PDB file of C-alpha atoms in Angstrom:
ATOM      1  CA  MET A 250       0.000   0.000   0.000  1.00 53.00           C
ATOM      2  CA  ILE A 251       1.358   3.444  -0.905  1.00 56.00           C
ATOM      3  CA  PRO A 252       0.638   6.792   0.779  1.00 59.00           C
ATOM      4  CA  LEU A 253      -1.600   7.770  -2.143  1.00 54.00           C
ATOM      5  CA  ASP A 254      -3.863   4.831  -1.284  1.00 56.00           C
ATOM      6  CA  ILE A 255      -4.179   6.071   2.287  1.00 55.00           C
ATOM      7  CA  ILE A 256      -4.984   9.643   1.305  1.00 56.00           C
ATOM      8  CA  GLU A 257      -7.218   8.923  -1.668  1.00 57.00           C
ATOM      9  CA  ALA A 258      -8.684   5.689  -0.248  1.00 54.00           C
ATOM     10  CA  THR A 259      -8.427   3.851  -3.570  1.00 55.00           C
ATOM     11  CA  TRP A 260      -8.386   0.395  -1.934  1.00 57.00           C
ATOM     12  CA  LEU A 261     -11.840   0.636  -0.380  1.00 60.00           C
ATOM     13  CA  ILE A 262     -13.732  -0.867  -3.314  1.00 68.00           C
ATOM     14  CA  LYS A 263     -12.809  -2.768  -6.422  1.00 70.00           C
ATOM     15  CA  TYR A 264     -13.674  -0.780  -9.521  1.00 70.00           C
ATOM     16  CA  PRO A 265     -14.794  -2.753 -12.559  1.00 73.00           C
ATOM     17  CA  ASP A 266     -12.552  -3.191 -15.565  1.00 77.00           C
ATOM     18  CA  ARG A 267     -15.206  -1.946 -18.005  1.00 80.00           C
ATOM     19  CA  PHE A 268     -17.225   1.203 -18.589  1.00 84.00           C
ATOM     20  CA  ILE A 269     -20.190   1.430 -16.243  1.00 84.00           C
ATOM     21  CA  SER A 270     -23.356   3.471 -16.098  1.00 86.00           C
ATOM     22  CA  THR A 271     -23.727   6.598 -13.987  1.00 87.00           C
ATOM     23  CA  THR A 272     -25.962   4.865 -11.457  1.00 88.00           C
ATOM     24  CA  GLU A 273     -23.415   2.078 -10.950  1.00 85.00           C
ATOM     25  CA  LEU A 274     -20.651   4.657 -10.551  1.00 83.00           C
ATOM     26  CA  VAL A 275     -22.692   6.574  -7.953  1.00 85.00           C
ATOM     27  CA  GLY A 276     -23.319   3.287  -6.131  1.00 84.00           C
ATOM     28  CA  LEU A 277     -19.587   2.451  -6.062  1.00 80.00           C
ATOM     29  CA  ARG A 278     -18.719   5.915  -4.757  1.00 79.00           C
ATOM     30  CA  ALA A 279     -21.373   5.574  -2.030  1.00 80.00           C
ATOM     31  CA  GLN A 280     -19.829   2.253  -0.961  1.00 78.00           C
ATOM     32  CA  ALA A 281     -16.383   3.866  -0.874  1.00 76.00           C
ATOM     33  CA  LEU A 282     -17.642   6.760   1.248  1.00 75.00           C
ATOM     34  CA  ALA A 283     -19.299   4.344   3.673  1.00 75.00           C
ATOM     35  CA  LYS A 284     -16.058   2.412   4.159  1.00 72.00           C
ATOM     36  CA  HIS A 285     -13.773   5.442   4.032  1.00 71.00           C
ATOM     37  CA  ALA A 286     -13.877   6.753   7.622  1.00 71.00           C
ATOM     38  CA  ALA A 287     -13.456   3.372   9.310  1.00 72.00           C
ATOM     39  CA  HIS A 288     -10.647   2.197   7.045  1.00 73.00           C
ATOM     40  CA  VAL A 289      -8.734   5.459   7.137  1.00 74.00           C
ATOM     41  CA  GLU A 290      -8.864   5.520  10.952  1.00 77.00           C
ATOM     42  CA  GLU A 291      -7.708   1.885  11.067  1.00 79.00           C
ATOM     43  CA  MET A 292      -4.760   2.649   8.757  1.00 76.00           C
ATOM     44  CA  HIS A 293      -3.896   5.775  10.759  1.00 79.00           C
ATOM     45  CA  VAL A 294      -3.706   3.796  14.014  1.00 81.00           C
ATOM     46  CA  CYS A 295      -1.653   1.052  12.359  1.00 81.00           C
ATOM     47  CA  ILE A 296       0.813   3.482  10.786  1.00 83.00           C
ATOM     48  CA  SER A 297       1.106   5.599  13.953  1.00 84.00           C
ATOM     49  CA  ALA A 298       1.925   2.517  16.022  1.00 85.00           C
ATOM     50  CA  GLU A 299       4.535   1.469  13.471  1.00 87.00           C
ATOM     51  CA  LYS A 300       6.135   4.947  13.471  1.00 89.00           C
ATOM     52  CA  ILE A 301       6.358   4.943  17.266  1.00 88.00           C
ATOM     53  CA  GLN A 302       7.884   1.464  17.245  1.00 90.00           C
ATOM     54  CA  ARG A 303      10.483   2.488  14.623  1.00 91.00           C
ATOM     55  CA  THR A 304      11.354   5.636  16.596  1.00 89.00           C
ATOM     56  CA  ILE A 305      11.894   3.661  19.803  1.00 90.00           C
ATOM     57  CA  HIS A 306      14.020   1.130  17.928  1.00 91.00           C
ATOM     58  CA  LEU A 307      16.125   3.899  16.343  1.00 89.00           C
ATOM     59  CA  GLU A 308      16.686   5.620  19.694  1.00 87.00           C
ATOM     60  CA  GLU A 309      17.795   2.297  21.171  1.00 89.00           C
ATOM     61  CA  GLU A 310      20.222   1.676  18.288  1.00 89.00           C
ATOM     62  CA  ILE A 311      21.888   5.088  18.445  1.00 86.00           C
ATOM     63  CA  LYS A 312      21.557   5.879  22.158  1.00 82.00           C
ATOM     64  CA  HIS A 313      25.331   6.307  22.465  1.00 82.00           C
ATOM     65  CA  LYS A 314      25.366   8.926  19.701  1.00 78.00           C
ATOM     66  CA  ILE A 315      22.480  11.048  21.004  1.00 72.00           C
ATOM     67  CA  MET A 316      23.836  13.939  23.059  1.00 70.00           C
ATOM     68  CA  SER A 317      21.744  16.112  25.312  1.00 69.00           C
ATOM     69  CA  ASN A 318      23.373  19.473  25.930  1.00 74.00           C
ATOM     70  CA  GLU A 319      21.486  20.504  29.031  1.00 82.00           C
ATOM     71  CA  VAL A 320      23.156  23.778  29.957  1.00 85.00           C
ATOM     72  CA  LYS A 321      21.964  25.849  32.905  1.00 83.00           C
ATOM     73  CA  PRO A 322      23.066  29.207  34.338  1.00 83.00           C
ATOM     74  CA  GLY A 323      26.505  28.983  35.914  1.00 83.00           C
ATOM     75  CA  ASP A 324      27.787  26.243  33.595  1.00 86.00           C
ATOM     76  CA  LEU A 325      30.920  26.700  31.533  1.00 89.00           C
ATOM     77  CA  VAL A 326      30.561  26.433  27.761  1.00 92.00           C
ATOM     78  CA  LEU A 327      32.543  26.869  24.567  1.00 92.00           C
ATOM     79  CA  VAL A 328      31.143  28.940  21.693  1.00 92.00           C
ATOM     80  CA  LYS A 329      31.583  27.542  18.190  1.00 89.00           C
ATOM     81  CA  ILE A 330      32.847  30.049  15.616  1.00 87.00           C
ATOM     82  CA  SER A 331      30.579  29.179  12.707  1.00 82.00           C
ATOM     83  CA  SER A 332      32.103  31.662  10.232  1.00 79.00           C
ATOM     84  CA  ILE A 333      35.351  29.662  10.105  1.00 75.00           C
ATOM     85  CA  GLU A 334      33.633  26.638   8.563  1.00 71.00           C
ATOM     86  CA  LYS A 335      33.216  28.553   5.297  1.00 73.00           C
ATOM     87  CA  SER A 336      36.791  29.805   4.988  1.00 72.00           C
ATOM     88  CA  ALA A 337      39.399  28.055   2.868  1.00 68.00           C
ATOM     89  CA  ASP A 338      42.110  27.955   5.546  1.00 70.00           C
ATOM     90  CA  ARG A 339      39.907  26.669   8.346  1.00 70.00           C
ATOM     91  CA  LYS A 340      42.351  23.969   9.454  1.00 71.00           C
ATOM     92  CA  MET A 341      44.672  26.482  11.062  1.00 72.00           C
ATOM     93  CA  LYS A 342      42.075  28.650  12.808  1.00 74.00           C
ATOM     94  CA  PRO A 343      40.607  28.180  16.269  1.00 76.00           C
ATOM     95  CA  ARG A 344      37.097  26.728  16.171  1.00 84.00           C
ATOM     96  CA  TYR A 345      35.836  27.688  19.635  1.00 88.00           C
ATOM     97  CA  LEU A 346      35.840  30.692  21.955  1.00 88.00           C
ATOM     98  CA  GLY A 347      35.811  30.217  25.647  1.00 78.00           C
ATOM     99  CA  PRO A 348      35.271  28.993  28.195  1.00 90.00           C
ATOM    100  CA  MET A 349      32.296  31.251  28.849  1.00 89.00           C
ATOM    101  CA  VAL A 350      29.787  31.312  31.703  1.00 88.00           C
ATOM    102  CA  VAL A 351      26.076  30.884  30.968  1.00 88.00           C
ATOM    103  CA  ILE A 352      24.136  33.739  32.553  1.00 86.00           C
ATOM    104  CA  GLN A 353      20.664  33.091  31.180  1.00 85.00           C
ATOM    105  CA  ARG A 354      18.832  30.917  28.668  1.00 86.00           C
ATOM    106  CA  TYR A 355      16.052  32.639  26.764  1.00 84.00           C
ATOM    107  CA  GLN A 356      12.741  31.053  25.840  1.00 83.00           C
ATOM    108  CA  GLY A 357      13.747  30.509  22.195  1.00 83.00           C
ATOM    109  CA  GLY A 358      16.895  28.623  23.223  1.00 84.00           C
ATOM    110  CA  ALA A 359      19.494  31.381  22.799  1.00 89.00           C
ATOM    111  CA  PHE A 360      21.985  32.048  25.586  1.00 90.00           C
ATOM    112  CA  LEU A 361      23.320  35.139  27.318  1.00 88.00           C
ATOM    113  CA  LEU A 362      26.994  34.519  28.110  1.00 90.00           C
ATOM    114  CA  ALA A 363      29.752  36.225  30.065  1.00 87.00           C
ATOM    115  CA  GLU A 364      33.532  36.038  29.950  1.00 87.00           C
ATOM    116  CA  LEU A 365      35.349  34.642  32.975  1.00 83.00           C
ATOM    117  CA  ASP A 366      36.194  38.202  34.049  1.00 81.00           C
ATOM    118  CA  GLY A 367      32.476  39.025  34.245  1.00 78.00           C
ATOM    119  CA  SER A 368      32.016  41.079  31.078  1.00 82.00           C
ATOM    120  CA  ILE A 369      28.656  40.148  29.584  1.00 82.00           C
ATOM    121  CA  TRP A 370      28.327  39.586  25.848  1.00 85.00           C
ATOM    122  CA  ILE A 371      25.952  42.057  24.252  1.00 83.00           C
ATOM    123  CA  ASN A 372      24.596  39.634  21.654  1.00 87.00           C
ATOM    124  CA  LYS A 373      22.727  36.424  22.323  1.00 89.00           C
ATOM    125  CA  VAL A 374      24.331  33.157  21.211  1.00 91.00           C
ATOM    126  CA  ALA A 375      22.326  30.524  19.343  1.00 90.00           C
ATOM    127  CA  ALA A 376      21.939  27.168  21.064  1.00 88.00           C
ATOM    128  CA  PHE A 377      23.607  25.190  18.250  1.00 87.00           C
ATOM    129  CA  ARG A 378      26.843  27.167  18.810  1.00 89.00           C
ATOM    130  CA  VAL A 379      27.063  26.336  22.530  1.00 91.00           C
ATOM    131  CA  VAL A 380      28.991  23.223  23.581  1.00 90.00           C
ATOM    132  CA  PRO A 381      29.412  22.194  27.239  1.00 89.00           C
ATOM    133  CA  TYR A 382      32.922  22.730  28.605  1.00 89.00           C
ATOM    134  CA  LEU A 383      34.257  19.907  30.733  1.00 85.00           C
ATOM    135  CA  ALA A 384      36.533  21.545  33.298  1.00 80.00           C
ATOM    136  CA  ARG A 385      39.132  19.397  35.044  1.00 81.00           C
ATOM    137  CA  ALA A 386      38.644  21.246  38.310  1.00 78.00           C
ATOM    138  CA  HIS A 387      35.961  23.471  39.791  1.00 73.00           C
ATOM    139  CA  ILE A 388      36.418  27.111  38.783  1.00 75.00           C
ATOM    140  CA  LYS A 389      35.630  29.783  41.358  1.00 75.00           C
ATOM    141  CA  PHE A 390      33.968  32.733  39.648  1.00 73.00           C
ATOM    142  CA  SER A 391      34.914  36.335  40.300  1.00 71.00           C
ATOM    143  CA  ALA A 392      32.531  38.570  42.239  1.00 74.00           C
ATOM    144  CA  HIS A 393      31.370  40.277  39.027  1.00 72.00           C
ATOM    145  CA  VAL A 394      30.435  36.940  37.424  1.00 73.00           C
ATOM    146  CA  GLN A 395      28.687  35.829  40.604  1.00 73.00           C
ATOM    147  CA  ASP A 396      26.727  39.106  40.644  1.00 74.00           C
ATOM    148  CA  ALA A 397      25.669  38.527  37.040  1.00 71.00           C
ATOM    149  CA  LEU A 398      24.520  34.998  37.875  1.00 73.00           C
ATOM    150  CA  ASP A 399      22.469  36.222  40.833  1.00 73.00           C
ATOM    151  CA  THR A 400      20.781  39.045  38.940  1.00 69.00           C
ATOM    152  CA  THR A 401      17.257  39.523  37.766  1.00 64.00           C
ATOM    153  CA  PRO A 402      16.255  39.968  34.111  1.00 66.00           C
ATOM    154  CA  GLU A 403      15.603  43.683  34.812  1.00 70.00           C
ATOM    155  CA  TRP A 404      19.215  44.182  35.900  1.00 66.00           C
ATOM    156  CA  LEU A 405      20.431  42.397  32.782  1.00 64.00           C
ATOM    157  CA  GLU A 406      18.278  44.696  30.637  1.00 68.00           C
ATOM    158  CA  ARG A 407      19.765  47.767  32.366  1.00 68.00           C
ATOM    159  CA  GLN A 408      23.284  46.415  31.781  1.00 60.00           C
ATOM    160  CA  HIS A 409      22.463  45.769  28.141  1.00 59.00           C
ATOM    161  CA  ASN A 410      21.176  49.341  27.719  1.00 64.00           C
ATOM    162  CA  ALA A 411      24.186  50.763  29.572  1.00 58.00           C
ATOM    163  CA  ASP A 412      26.545  48.847  27.279  1.00 51.00           C
ATOM    164  CA  LYS A 413      24.781  50.300  24.238  1.00 53.00           C
ATOM    165  CA  SER A 414      25.178  53.864  25.487  1.00 52.00           C
ATOM    166  CA  SER A 415      28.836  53.618  26.486  1.00 49.00           C
ATOM    167  CA  PRO A 416      31.110  56.315  24.996  1.00 48.00           C
ATOM    168  CA  GLY A 417      33.012  55.399  21.868  1.00 45.00           C
ATOM    169  CA  ASP A 418      30.245  53.356  20.296  1.00 46.00           C
ATOM    170  CA  SER A 419      29.400  55.821  17.550  1.00 45.00           C
ATOM    171  CA  ILE A 420      31.473  58.009  15.247  1.00 45.00           C
ATOM    172  CA  GLU A 421      30.093  61.126  16.948  1.00 47.00           C
ATOM    173  CA  ASP A 422      31.339  59.869  20.319  1.00 46.00           C
ATOM    174  CA  LEU A 423      34.791  59.164  18.876  1.00 44.00           C
ATOM    175  CA  GLU A 424      34.941  62.636  17.302  1.00 50.00           C
ATOM    176  CA  GLU A 425      33.928  64.192  20.630  1.00 50.00           C
ATOM    177  CA  ILE A 426      36.583  62.217  22.515  1.00 47.00           C
ATOM    178  CA  HIS A 427      39.200  63.168  19.901  1.00 48.00           C
ATOM    179  CA  THR A 428      38.206  66.872  20.144  1.00 50.00           C
ATOM    180  CA  VAL A 429      38.498  66.822  23.945  1.00 48.00           C
ATOM    181  CA  GLU A 430      41.914  65.121  23.776  1.00 51.00           C
ATOM    182  CA  ALA A 431      43.125  67.599  21.127  1.00 51.00           C
ATOM    183  CA  SER A 432      42.076  70.561  23.278  1.00 54.00           C
ATOM    184  CA  LYS A 433      43.960  69.088  26.260  1.00 53.00           C
ATOM    185  CA  ASP A 434      47.107  68.661  24.144  1.00 53.00           C
ATOM    186  CA  SER A 435      46.983  72.276  22.918  1.00 56.00           C
ATOM    187  CA  ASP A 436      46.795  73.603  26.506  1.00 54.00           C
TER     188      ASP A 436
END
C-alpha cells in the first residue's frame, strides 16, 4: 500500500474493468464513502503505532550517539565560531571561543553569556553554537560573574542598555573624545 492509497482511499472498493453506467458509478462511490472513515482511521492507528515502534528502535540503536546538551546558568561552555567553517584555511584557525559562563537561557533557546572576568556579551548566542565545557577542576567565579549569575532579568536589561550607550560606540562619540583630547594637548 502506498501513501496515495491512504490519502485517496483507492483500496476501499474494487472498480470494474469496463465502462459502467452513472448509477453504478454513484453506487460504487457511495460504498467507498461508507467504508472510508473506518478504514482510514484503522490505517492511521496502524501506521502511527509502526512509526512509534520504529522511533523507539532507532533511539535504542543510536543511544550512544544522542547527546543532550542541558546547559543551565553557571555552567561553563565553549562557543563555536561558525564563520570559520566557510573559509578556505579553516584547518589552522581556532574553532571555539571560551570557556564562557552561561548567565541566562532565553525562551527561544538562545543564551546570554559572560567572559570569565564578568564582562557580559551584548549579543545572544544561538543554542547550536554552545557546547558544554568539561573543566578538570571546579572554577571559582569572580565577584562580578557571581553578581551577574544572581541578577534579575531587569538588571540584565539595564546592563544591556548601559553597554549600548557607552562612549566610543558611535562616530560622533569618537569625534567628541578626539576633540576633547586635542584641546587638552593644545593647553
